[in-house]
Structure formats: structure tokens, C-alpha cells
């Protein structure tokens, strides 16, 4: 199985950024643990703070990978373009968030991409990614 993880803006700062919300582990550290836990899965990882680069990655992998795990960060709440990219590809996408976006500011309660995704997982810290992996294994 091949899974692509795409992380959006500011996820590159995990471990440093607001640890009370996002924890003290970098995504790269977490990815190492995820790869060890699922040795039979081929993980690819991409992070960008640029919306268009994220869309290009969805287009690039969206027809030949088994699943995309997408944390679009703040673009979740604003990007119809990312929603359109998800709709344009055949690979299923799971939207993930580290924090419980529904327990935060009101503007975070609406996802522009959720309707195009297979499912949404939020509020389980970094384990949101693991839960997304598990959803592809079922």
C-alpha cells in the first residue's frame, strides 16, 4: 500500500509552534514512528506553505497512490481550489487535524474540503494521522 501525506501551512513548525495545541514533536519525528509501526506501507511525505504546491502534489499523486492523508492547515477553511483538486483525482483523501478544530475559534469550524474527502479526523493530536492510516487498512 502506498500512502501520501500532505501537510499544509505551518505544519513544518510542529514541535516549536504552540506546543500547548500541537505538541512538542516534529512531524518528521512522528513520521519515523508511523513508518516503524506500519512497515508494509510505503509512506511519501510532502509539506508546503503554498496552496498551489499542495494542489500540484494532489494532482501528481492522485491517480496512482492508494490514499492521501491531508492536513491542509488553515487552507482547510478557505480553499475551494484544494477542494476542486480533491474532486479531480481518483485517490481517496482523508482530511486530518491535530487539534479539535470544533473546540477552537469559530472560523475553524467550517471546512471547505471536507465534502470532497472520504472522511475527517480531528482532535486526536498526532494520532489523527495514525487513525487515517487505519481507515485505509479497513
mmCIF file with all atom_site columns, C-alpha atoms in Angstrom:
data_model
loop_
_atom_site.group_PDB
_atom_site.id
_atom_site.type_symbol
_atom_site.label_atom_id
_atom_site.label_alt_id
_atom_site.label_comp_id
_atom_site.label_asym_id
_atom_site.label_entity_id
_atom_site.label_seq_id
_atom_site.pdbx_PDB_ins_code
_atom_site.Cartn_x
_atom_site.Cartn_y
_atom_site.Cartn_z
_atom_site.occupancy
_atom_site.B_iso_or_equiv
_atom_site.pdbx_formal_charge
_atom_site.auth_seq_id
_atom_site.auth_comp_id
_atom_site.auth_asym_id
_atom_site.auth_atom_id
_atom_site.pdbx_PDB_model_num
ATOM 1   C CA . UNK A 1 1   ? 0.000   0.000  0.000  1.00 0.00 ? 1   UNK A CA 1
ATOM 2   C CA . UNK A 1 2   ? 1.204   3.497  -0.882 1.00 0.00 ? 2   UNK A CA 1
ATOM 3   C CA . UNK A 1 3   ? 0.008   6.471  1.155  1.00 0.00 ? 3   UNK A CA 1
ATOM 4   C CA . UNK A 1 4   ? 0.845   10.111 0.527  1.00 0.00 ? 4   UNK A CA 1
ATOM 5   C CA . UNK A 1 5   ? 0.805   12.518 3.464  1.00 0.00 ? 5   UNK A CA 1
ATOM 6   C CA . UNK A 1 6   ? 0.386   16.166 2.508  1.00 0.00 ? 6   UNK A CA 1
ATOM 7   C CA . UNK A 1 7   ? 0.745   18.806 5.194  1.00 0.00 ? 7   UNK A CA 1
ATOM 8   C CA . UNK A 1 8   ? -0.041  22.457 4.657  1.00 0.00 ? 8   UNK A CA 1
ATOM 9   C CA . UNK A 1 9   ? 0.980   25.764 6.141  1.00 0.00 ? 9   UNK A CA 1
ATOM 10  C CA . UNK A 1 10  ? 2.870   25.947 9.405  1.00 0.00 ? 10  UNK A CA 1
ATOM 11  C CA . UNK A 1 11  ? 2.974   22.172 9.907  1.00 0.00 ? 11  UNK A CA 1
ATOM 12  C CA . UNK A 1 12  ? 6.720   22.482 9.309  1.00 0.00 ? 12  UNK A CA 1
ATOM 13  C CA . UNK A 1 13  ? 6.838   24.224 12.701 1.00 0.00 ? 13  UNK A CA 1
ATOM 14  C CA . UNK A 1 14  ? 5.390   21.311 14.705 1.00 0.00 ? 14  UNK A CA 1
ATOM 15  C CA . UNK A 1 15  ? 7.372   20.797 17.863 1.00 0.00 ? 15  UNK A CA 1
ATOM 16  C CA . UNK A 1 16  ? 8.039   24.536 18.077 1.00 0.00 ? 16  UNK A CA 1
ATOM 17  C CA . UNK A 1 17  ? 4.675   26.100 17.229 1.00 0.00 ? 17  UNK A CA 1
ATOM 18  C CA . UNK A 1 18  ? 2.149   26.458 20.041 1.00 0.00 ? 18  UNK A CA 1
ATOM 19  C CA . UNK A 1 19  ? 3.090   23.222 21.828 1.00 0.00 ? 19  UNK A CA 1
ATOM 20  C CA . UNK A 1 20  ? 0.048   23.526 24.093 1.00 0.00 ? 20  UNK A CA 1
ATOM 21  C CA . UNK A 1 21  ? -2.118  22.940 21.000 1.00 0.00 ? 21  UNK A CA 1
ATOM 22  C CA . UNK A 1 22  ? 0.131   20.952 18.642 1.00 0.00 ? 22  UNK A CA 1
ATOM 23  C CA . UNK A 1 23  ? 2.523   19.124 20.967 1.00 0.00 ? 23  UNK A CA 1
ATOM 24  C CA . UNK A 1 24  ? 6.301   19.102 21.166 1.00 0.00 ? 24  UNK A CA 1
ATOM 25  C CA . UNK A 1 25  ? 7.110   16.512 18.481 1.00 0.00 ? 25  UNK A CA 1
ATOM 26  C CA . UNK A 1 26  ? 8.092   17.491 14.941 1.00 0.00 ? 26  UNK A CA 1
ATOM 27  C CA . UNK A 1 27  ? 6.212   15.825 12.108 1.00 0.00 ? 27  UNK A CA 1
ATOM 28  C CA . UNK A 1 28  ? 9.418   14.200 10.908 1.00 0.00 ? 28  UNK A CA 1
ATOM 29  C CA . UNK A 1 29  ? 9.855   12.545 14.317 1.00 0.00 ? 29  UNK A CA 1
ATOM 30  C CA . UNK A 1 30  ? 6.261   11.349 14.250 1.00 0.00 ? 30  UNK A CA 1
ATOM 31  C CA . UNK A 1 31  ? 6.605   10.060 10.684 1.00 0.00 ? 31  UNK A CA 1
ATOM 32  C CA . UNK A 1 32  ? 9.554   7.876  11.738 1.00 0.00 ? 32  UNK A CA 1
ATOM 33  C CA . UNK A 1 33  ? 7.342   6.274  14.389 1.00 0.00 ? 33  UNK A CA 1
ATOM 34  C CA . UNK A 1 34  ? 4.486   5.849  11.896 1.00 0.00 ? 34  UNK A CA 1
ATOM 35  C CA . UNK A 1 35  ? 6.793   4.138  9.394  1.00 0.00 ? 35  UNK A CA 1
ATOM 36  C CA . UNK A 1 36  ? 8.059   1.779  12.107 1.00 0.00 ? 36  UNK A CA 1
ATOM 37  C CA . UNK A 1 37  ? 4.507   0.937  13.150 1.00 0.00 ? 37  UNK A CA 1
ATOM 38  C CA . UNK A 1 38  ? 3.437   0.177  9.551  1.00 0.00 ? 38  UNK A CA 1
ATOM 39  C CA . UNK A 1 39  ? 6.487   -1.315 7.807  1.00 0.00 ? 39  UNK A CA 1
ATOM 40  C CA . UNK A 1 40  ? 4.409   -2.712 4.936  1.00 0.00 ? 40  UNK A CA 1
ATOM 41  C CA . UNK A 1 41  ? 3.120   0.735  3.940  1.00 0.00 ? 41  UNK A CA 1
ATOM 42  C CA . UNK A 1 42  ? 5.131   2.952  1.629  1.00 0.00 ? 42  UNK A CA 1
ATOM 43  C CA . UNK A 1 43  ? 4.722   6.472  3.009  1.00 0.00 ? 43  UNK A CA 1
ATOM 44  C CA . UNK A 1 44  ? 5.564   9.565  0.996  1.00 0.00 ? 44  UNK A CA 1
ATOM 45  C CA . UNK A 1 45  ? 5.617   12.922 2.708  1.00 0.00 ? 45  UNK A CA 1
ATOM 46  C CA . UNK A 1 46  ? 5.172   16.433 1.356  1.00 0.00 ? 46  UNK A CA 1
ATOM 47  C CA . UNK A 1 47  ? 4.774   19.715 3.203  1.00 0.00 ? 47  UNK A CA 1
ATOM 48  C CA . UNK A 1 48  ? 4.242   23.169 1.764  1.00 0.00 ? 48  UNK A CA 1
ATOM 49  C CA . UNK A 1 49  ? 3.134   26.555 2.985  1.00 0.00 ? 49  UNK A CA 1
ATOM 50  C CA . UNK A 1 50  ? 1.972   27.334 -0.571 1.00 0.00 ? 50  UNK A CA 1
ATOM 51  C CA . UNK A 1 51  ? -1.551  26.410 -1.679 1.00 0.00 ? 51  UNK A CA 1
ATOM 52  C CA . UNK A 1 52  ? -0.638  25.876 -5.346 1.00 0.00 ? 52  UNK A CA 1
ATOM 53  C CA . UNK A 1 53  ? 2.181   23.486 -4.455 1.00 0.00 ? 53  UNK A CA 1
ATOM 54  C CA . UNK A 1 54  ? -0.252  21.408 -2.404 1.00 0.00 ? 54  UNK A CA 1
ATOM 55  C CA . UNK A 1 55  ? -2.661  21.309 -5.346 1.00 0.00 ? 55  UNK A CA 1
ATOM 56  C CA . UNK A 1 56  ? 0.164   20.258 -7.675 1.00 0.00 ? 56  UNK A CA 1
ATOM 57  C CA . UNK A 1 57  ? 1.052   17.392 -5.303 1.00 0.00 ? 57  UNK A CA 1
ATOM 58  C CA . UNK A 1 58  ? -2.580  16.226 -5.169 1.00 0.00 ? 58  UNK A CA 1
ATOM 59  C CA . UNK A 1 59  ? -2.630  16.209 -8.984 1.00 0.00 ? 59  UNK A CA 1
ATOM 60  C CA . UNK A 1 60  ? 0.727   14.401 -9.146 1.00 0.00 ? 60  UNK A CA 1
ATOM 61  C CA . UNK A 1 61  ? -0.194  11.511 -6.838 1.00 0.00 ? 61  UNK A CA 1
ATOM 62  C CA . UNK A 1 62  ? -3.979  11.494 -7.101 1.00 0.00 ? 62  UNK A CA 1
ATOM 63  C CA . UNK A 1 63  ? -4.249  8.733  -9.674 1.00 0.00 ? 63  UNK A CA 1
ATOM 64  C CA . UNK A 1 64  ? -1.543  6.260  -8.646 1.00 0.00 ? 64  UNK A CA 1
ATOM 65  C CA . UNK A 1 65  ? -1.442  6.052  -4.863 1.00 0.00 ? 65  UNK A CA 1
ATOM 66  C CA . UNK A 1 66  ? -3.801  4.193  -2.535 1.00 0.00 ? 66  UNK A CA 1
ATOM 67  C CA . UNK A 1 67  ? -4.671  7.143  -0.335 1.00 0.00 ? 67  UNK A CA 1
ATOM 68  C CA . UNK A 1 68  ? -3.874  10.713 0.602  1.00 0.00 ? 68  UNK A CA 1
ATOM 69  C CA . UNK A 1 69  ? -3.808  11.930 4.194  1.00 0.00 ? 69  UNK A CA 1
ATOM 70  C CA . UNK A 1 70  ? -4.238  15.697 4.019  1.00 0.00 ? 70  UNK A CA 1
ATOM 71  C CA . UNK A 1 71  ? -3.760  18.266 6.749  1.00 0.00 ? 71  UNK A CA 1
ATOM 72  C CA . UNK A 1 72  ? -4.407  21.435 4.789  1.00 0.00 ? 72  UNK A CA 1
ATOM 73  C CA . UNK A 1 73  ? -3.915  23.625 7.854  1.00 0.00 ? 73  UNK A CA 1
ATOM 74  C CA . UNK A 1 74  ? -5.643  26.984 7.548  1.00 0.00 ? 74  UNK A CA 1
ATOM 75  C CA . UNK A 1 75  ? -6.357  26.313 3.845  1.00 0.00 ? 75  UNK A CA 1
ATOM 76  C CA . UNK A 1 76  ? -8.993  23.883 5.122  1.00 0.00 ? 76  UNK A CA 1
ATOM 77  C CA . UNK A 1 77  ? -11.208 26.833 5.930  1.00 0.00 ? 77  UNK A CA 1
ATOM 78  C CA . UNK A 1 78  ? -10.602 28.894 2.787  1.00 0.00 ? 78  UNK A CA 1
ATOM 79  C CA . UNK A 1 79  ? -9.589  26.834 -0.226 1.00 0.00 ? 79  UNK A CA 1
ATOM 80  C CA . UNK A 1 80  ? -12.144 25.913 -2.821 1.00 0.00 ? 80  UNK A CA 1
ATOM 81  C CA . UNK A 1 81  ? -9.152  25.270 -5.104 1.00 0.00 ? 81  UNK A CA 1
ATOM 82  C CA . UNK A 1 82  ? -7.941  22.411 -2.866 1.00 0.00 ? 82  UNK A CA 1
ATOM 83  C CA . UNK A 1 83  ? -11.487 21.043 -2.758 1.00 0.00 ? 83  UNK A CA 1
ATOM 84  C CA . UNK A 1 84  ? -11.573 21.115 -6.569 1.00 0.00 ? 84  UNK A CA 1
ATOM 85  C CA . UNK A 1 85  ? -8.212  19.307 -6.737 1.00 0.00 ? 85  UNK A CA 1
ATOM 86  C CA . UNK A 1 86  ? -9.511  16.556 -4.447 1.00 0.00 ? 86  UNK A CA 1
ATOM 87  C CA . UNK A 1 87  ? -12.621 16.186 -6.614 1.00 0.00 ? 87  UNK A CA 1
ATOM 88  C CA . UNK A 1 88  ? -10.477 15.984 -9.756 1.00 0.00 ? 88  UNK A CA 1
ATOM 89  C CA . UNK A 1 89  ? -8.485  12.903 -8.679 1.00 0.00 ? 89  UNK A CA 1
ATOM 90  C CA . UNK A 1 90  ? -9.492  9.293  -8.078 1.00 0.00 ? 90  UNK A CA 1
ATOM 91  C CA . UNK A 1 91  ? -7.426  8.612  -4.956 1.00 0.00 ? 91  UNK A CA 1
ATOM 92  C CA . UNK A 1 92  ? -9.446  8.850  -1.721 1.00 0.00 ? 92  UNK A CA 1
ATOM 93  C CA . UNK A 1 93  ? -8.441  11.643 0.661  1.00 0.00 ? 93  UNK A CA 1
ATOM 94  C CA . UNK A 1 94  ? -8.794  11.743 4.439  1.00 0.00 ? 94  UNK A CA 1
ATOM 95  C CA . UNK A 1 95  ? -8.763  15.226 5.993  1.00 0.00 ? 95  UNK A CA 1
ATOM 96  C CA . UNK A 1 96  ? -6.882  15.311 9.307  1.00 0.00 ? 96  UNK A CA 1
ATOM 97  C CA . UNK A 1 97  ? -6.259  17.886 12.006 1.00 0.00 ? 97  UNK A CA 1
ATOM 98  C CA . UNK A 1 98  ? -4.120  17.596 15.094 1.00 0.00 ? 98  UNK A CA 1
ATOM 99  C CA . UNK A 1 99  ? -6.362  19.818 17.213 1.00 0.00 ? 99  UNK A CA 1
ATOM 100 C CA . UNK A 1 100 ? -10.115 19.621 17.604 1.00 0.00 ? 100 UNK A CA 1
ATOM 101 C CA . UNK A 1 101 ? -10.979 22.445 15.224 1.00 0.00 ? 101 UNK A CA 1
ATOM 102 C CA . UNK A 1 102 ? -14.561 22.493 16.553 1.00 0.00 ? 102 UNK A CA 1
ATOM 103 C CA . UNK A 1 103 ? -13.337 23.438 20.025 1.00 0.00 ? 103 UNK A CA 1
ATOM 104 C CA . UNK A 1 104 ? -11.384 26.402 18.667 1.00 0.00 ? 104 UNK A CA 1
ATOM 105 C CA . UNK A 1 105 ? -12.224 29.719 17.003 1.00 0.00 ? 105 UNK A CA 1
ATOM 106 C CA . UNK A 1 106 ? -15.487 29.827 15.066 1.00 0.00 ? 106 UNK A CA 1
ATOM 107 C CA . UNK A 1 107 ? -13.756 30.367 11.719 1.00 0.00 ? 107 UNK A CA 1
ATOM 108 C CA . UNK A 1 108 ? -12.112 26.938 12.113 1.00 0.00 ? 108 UNK A CA 1
ATOM 109 C CA . UNK A 1 109 ? -15.476 25.165 12.371 1.00 0.00 ? 109 UNK A CA 1
ATOM 110 C CA . UNK A 1 110 ? -16.057 25.187 8.602  1.00 0.00 ? 110 UNK A CA 1
ATOM 111 C CA . UNK A 1 111 ? -14.066 23.019 6.230  1.00 0.00 ? 111 UNK A CA 1
ATOM 112 C CA . UNK A 1 112 ? -14.127 23.881 2.546  1.00 0.00 ? 112 UNK A CA 1
ATOM 113 C CA . UNK A 1 113 ? -12.561 20.492 1.704  1.00 0.00 ? 113 UNK A CA 1
ATOM 114 C CA . UNK A 1 114 ? -14.468 18.024 3.917  1.00 0.00 ? 114 UNK A CA 1
ATOM 115 C CA . UNK A 1 115 ? -17.263 17.408 1.411  1.00 0.00 ? 115 UNK A CA 1
ATOM 116 C CA . UNK A 1 116 ? -14.704 16.212 -1.145 1.00 0.00 ? 116 UNK A CA 1
ATOM 117 C CA . UNK A 1 117 ? -12.949 13.882 1.315  1.00 0.00 ? 117 UNK A CA 1
ATOM 118 C CA . UNK A 1 118 ? -13.692 10.283 2.250  1.00 0.00 ? 118 UNK A CA 1
ATOM 119 C CA . UNK A 1 119 ? -13.677 11.318 5.906  1.00 0.00 ? 119 UNK A CA 1
ATOM 120 C CA . UNK A 1 120 ? -12.416 13.767 8.508  1.00 0.00 ? 120 UNK A CA 1
ATOM 121 C CA . UNK A 1 121 ? -10.404 13.023 11.651 1.00 0.00 ? 121 UNK A CA 1
ATOM 122 C CA . UNK A 1 122 ? -9.582  15.757 14.154 1.00 0.00 ? 122 UNK A CA 1
ATOM 123 C CA . UNK A 1 123 ? -8.676  16.303 17.751 1.00 0.00 ? 123 UNK A CA 1
ATOM 124 C CA . UNK A 1 124 ? -6.522  13.251 18.454 1.00 0.00 ? 124 UNK A CA 1
ATOM 125 C CA . UNK A 1 125 ? -3.174  15.000 18.289 1.00 0.00 ? 125 UNK A CA 1
ATOM 126 C CA . UNK A 1 126 ? -0.644  13.333 16.022 1.00 0.00 ? 126 UNK A CA 1
ATOM 127 C CA . UNK A 1 127 ? -2.692  10.146 16.357 1.00 0.00 ? 127 UNK A CA 1
ATOM 128 C CA . UNK A 1 128 ? -5.118  11.701 13.871 1.00 0.00 ? 128 UNK A CA 1
ATOM 129 C CA . UNK A 1 129 ? -2.642  10.581 11.190 1.00 0.00 ? 129 UNK A CA 1
ATOM 130 C CA . UNK A 1 130 ? -2.500  7.035  12.571 1.00 0.00 ? 130 UNK A CA 1
ATOM 131 C CA . UNK A 1 131 ? -6.276  6.847  12.607 1.00 0.00 ? 131 UNK A CA 1
ATOM 132 C CA . UNK A 1 132 ? -6.291  7.941  8.967  1.00 0.00 ? 132 UNK A CA 1
ATOM 133 C CA . UNK A 1 133 ? -3.818  5.161  8.126  1.00 0.00 ? 133 UNK A CA 1
ATOM 134 C CA . UNK A 1 134 ? -6.057  2.672  9.903  1.00 0.00 ? 134 UNK A CA 1
ATOM 135 C CA . UNK A 1 135 ? -9.036  3.862  7.852  1.00 0.00 ? 135 UNK A CA 1
ATOM 136 C CA . UNK A 1 136 ? -7.189  2.951  4.655  1.00 0.00 ? 136 UNK A CA 1
ATOM 137 C CA . UNK A 1 137 ? -6.345  -0.504 6.032  1.00 0.00 ? 137 UNK A CA 1
ATOM 138 C CA . UNK A 1 138 ? -10.011 -1.384 6.654  1.00 0.00 ? 138 UNK A CA 1
#
